Coordinates of C-alpha atoms in Angstrom, one line a residue:
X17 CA 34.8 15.0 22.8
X18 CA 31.9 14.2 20.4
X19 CA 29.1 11.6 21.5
X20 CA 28.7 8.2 19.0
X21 CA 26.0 8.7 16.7
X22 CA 23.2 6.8 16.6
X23 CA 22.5 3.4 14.6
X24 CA 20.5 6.1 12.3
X25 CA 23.8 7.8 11.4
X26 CA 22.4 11.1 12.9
X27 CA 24.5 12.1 15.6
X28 CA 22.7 13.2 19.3
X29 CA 21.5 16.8 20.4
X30 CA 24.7 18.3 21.4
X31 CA 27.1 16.6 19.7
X32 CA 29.5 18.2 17.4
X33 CA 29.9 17.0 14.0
X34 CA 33.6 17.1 12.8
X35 CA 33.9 20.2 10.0
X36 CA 30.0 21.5 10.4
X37 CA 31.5 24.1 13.9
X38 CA 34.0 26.0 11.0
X39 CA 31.2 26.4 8.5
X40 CA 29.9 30.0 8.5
X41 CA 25.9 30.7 9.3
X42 CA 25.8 31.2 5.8
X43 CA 27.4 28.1 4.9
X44 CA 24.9 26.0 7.7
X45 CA 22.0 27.5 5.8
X46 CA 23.3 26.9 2.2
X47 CA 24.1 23.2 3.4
X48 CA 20.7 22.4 4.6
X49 CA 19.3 24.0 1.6
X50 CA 20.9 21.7 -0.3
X51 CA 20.1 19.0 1.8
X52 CA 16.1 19.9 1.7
X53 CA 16.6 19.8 -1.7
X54 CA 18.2 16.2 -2.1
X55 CA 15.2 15.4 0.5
X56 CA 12.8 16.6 -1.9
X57 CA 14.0 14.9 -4.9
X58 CA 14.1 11.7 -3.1
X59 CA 11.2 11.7 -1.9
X60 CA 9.3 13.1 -5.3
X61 CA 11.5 9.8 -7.1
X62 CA 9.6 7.6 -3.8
X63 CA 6.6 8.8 -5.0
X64 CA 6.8 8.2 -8.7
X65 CA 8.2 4.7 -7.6
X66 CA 5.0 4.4 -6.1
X67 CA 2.7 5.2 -8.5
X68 CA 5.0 2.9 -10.9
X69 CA 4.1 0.0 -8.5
X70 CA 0.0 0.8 -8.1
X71 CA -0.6 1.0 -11.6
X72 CA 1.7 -2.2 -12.3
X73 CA -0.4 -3.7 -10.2
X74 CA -3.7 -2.5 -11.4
X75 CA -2.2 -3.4 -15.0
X76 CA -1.2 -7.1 -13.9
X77 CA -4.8 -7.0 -12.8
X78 CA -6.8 -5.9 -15.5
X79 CA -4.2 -8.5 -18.0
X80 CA -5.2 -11.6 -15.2
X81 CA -9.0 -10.9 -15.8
X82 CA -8.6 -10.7 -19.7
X83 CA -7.4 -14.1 -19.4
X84 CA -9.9 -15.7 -17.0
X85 CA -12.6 -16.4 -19.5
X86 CA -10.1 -19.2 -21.4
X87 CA -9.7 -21.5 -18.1
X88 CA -12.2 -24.4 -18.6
X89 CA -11.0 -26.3 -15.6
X90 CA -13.0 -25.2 -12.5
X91 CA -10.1 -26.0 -10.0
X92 CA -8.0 -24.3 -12.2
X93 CA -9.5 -21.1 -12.6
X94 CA -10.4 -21.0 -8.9
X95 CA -7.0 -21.1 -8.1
X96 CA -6.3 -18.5 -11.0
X97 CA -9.4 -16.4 -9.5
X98 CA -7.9 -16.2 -5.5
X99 CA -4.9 -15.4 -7.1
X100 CA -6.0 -12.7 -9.6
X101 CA -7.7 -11.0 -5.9
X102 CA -5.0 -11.3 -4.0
X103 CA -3.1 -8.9 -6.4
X104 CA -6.6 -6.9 -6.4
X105 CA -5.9 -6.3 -2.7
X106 CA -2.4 -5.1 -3.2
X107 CA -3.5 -2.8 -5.9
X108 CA -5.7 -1.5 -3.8
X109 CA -3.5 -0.7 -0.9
X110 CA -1.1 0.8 -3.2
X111 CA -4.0 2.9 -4.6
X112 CA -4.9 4.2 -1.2
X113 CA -1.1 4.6 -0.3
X114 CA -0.5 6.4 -3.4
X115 CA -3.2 9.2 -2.5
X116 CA -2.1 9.5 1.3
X117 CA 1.7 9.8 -0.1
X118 CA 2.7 8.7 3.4
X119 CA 4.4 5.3 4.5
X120 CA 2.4 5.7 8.0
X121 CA -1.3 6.6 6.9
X122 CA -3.3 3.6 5.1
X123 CA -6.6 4.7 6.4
X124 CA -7.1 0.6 7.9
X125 CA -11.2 1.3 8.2
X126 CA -11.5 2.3 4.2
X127 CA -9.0 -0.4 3.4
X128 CA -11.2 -2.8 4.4
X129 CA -14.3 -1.4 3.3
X130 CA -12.9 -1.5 -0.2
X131 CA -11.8 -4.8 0.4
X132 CA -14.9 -6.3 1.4
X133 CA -16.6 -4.8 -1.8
X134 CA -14.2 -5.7 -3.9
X135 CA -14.5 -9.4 -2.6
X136 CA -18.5 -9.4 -3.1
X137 CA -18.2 -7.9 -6.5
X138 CA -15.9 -10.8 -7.4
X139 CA -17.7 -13.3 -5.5
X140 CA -20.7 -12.9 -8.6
X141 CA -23.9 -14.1 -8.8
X142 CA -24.7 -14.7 -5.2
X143 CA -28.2 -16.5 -3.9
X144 CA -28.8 -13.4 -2.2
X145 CA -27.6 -9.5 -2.0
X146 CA -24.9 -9.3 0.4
X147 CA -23.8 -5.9 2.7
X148 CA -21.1 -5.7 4.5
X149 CA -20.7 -3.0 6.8
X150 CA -16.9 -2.3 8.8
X151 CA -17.3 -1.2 11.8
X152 CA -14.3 0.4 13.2
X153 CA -12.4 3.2 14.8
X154 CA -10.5 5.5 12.4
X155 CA -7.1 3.6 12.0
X156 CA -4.4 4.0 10.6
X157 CA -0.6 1.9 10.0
X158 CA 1.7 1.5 7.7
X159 CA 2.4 -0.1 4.1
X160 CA 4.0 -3.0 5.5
X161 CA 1.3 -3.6 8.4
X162 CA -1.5 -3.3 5.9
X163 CA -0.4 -5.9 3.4
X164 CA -1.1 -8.8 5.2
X165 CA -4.0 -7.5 7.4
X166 CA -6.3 -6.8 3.8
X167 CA -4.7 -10.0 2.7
X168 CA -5.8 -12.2 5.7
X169 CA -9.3 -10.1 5.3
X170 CA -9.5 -10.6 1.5
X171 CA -9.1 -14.4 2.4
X172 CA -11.4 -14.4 5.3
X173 CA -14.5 -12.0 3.2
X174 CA -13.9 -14.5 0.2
X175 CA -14.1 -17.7 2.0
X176 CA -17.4 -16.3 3.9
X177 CA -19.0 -15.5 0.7
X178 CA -18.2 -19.2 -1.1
X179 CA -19.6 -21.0 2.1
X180 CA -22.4 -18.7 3.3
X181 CA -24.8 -20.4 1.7
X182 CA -24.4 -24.0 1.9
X183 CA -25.2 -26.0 -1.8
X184 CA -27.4 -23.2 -2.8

């Protein structure tokens, strides 16, 4: 009697799958060729999807800064600013992500390097030069864990650099 699958749908080592102990070796091996293949093409439409998003985001980006210069309130275009580098921050995930081409390998330590310099380049003219320097083990997580860590640390950099120096 055959074992319950998994909640993944794939059945357990051992288990029979009804119709697959009939096919001939042949058959096995034509079957999983054409799975490999439906794999592949999945996987290569993943990637495109991808790419779609990071340069959608980079686009969305490059359209916010365009607009920047025609905000004469100052609350205003702060607000439009933080915003404009919070998509910054997913475009730069999605850039890294993109080059790794895997879900589980956004390299956390150059995530927030590029972070941090992206938040001093957009901090401007600041009283005084400003390094930062991440110090960290090689890490690395997911998409989905990454998003809000270089979010939190785009937030955290940003507000360092707008306080750091009192009324200077």
């Amino acid at each position: 009697m055959a074992k319950p699958e998994l909640a993944t749908g794939i059945p357990e080592p051992g288990t029979t799958v009804d119709g697959l102990d009939s096919l001939s070796r042949e058959d096995l091996v034509s079957r999983c060729r054409s799975l490999r293949r439906d794999l592949d093409c999945r996987e290569a439409m993943l990637r495109e999807l991808q790419h779609r998003a990071k340069n959608s985001l980079q686009l969305v980006t490059s359209m916010l800064r365009l607009q920047h210069h025609r905000i004469a309130d100052p609350e205003a275009r702060a607000a439009y600013d933080q915003t404009m580098h919070r998509v910054e921050v997913l475009a730069i995930l999605y850039r890294q992500f993109h080059e790794t081409r895997s879900e589980a390998d956004v390299d956390l330590k150059r995530f927030a390097e590029e972070i941090c310099e992206t938040a001093i380049d957009n901090a401007g003219d600041l009283p005084a030069p400003v390094q930062v320097t991440v110090q960290a083990e090689r890490l690395r997580t997911s998409l989905y864990t990454a998003m809000p860590f270089g979010l939190i640390l785009n937030e955290l950099v940003a507000s360092g650099l707008r306080h750091a120096f009192g009324d200077a």
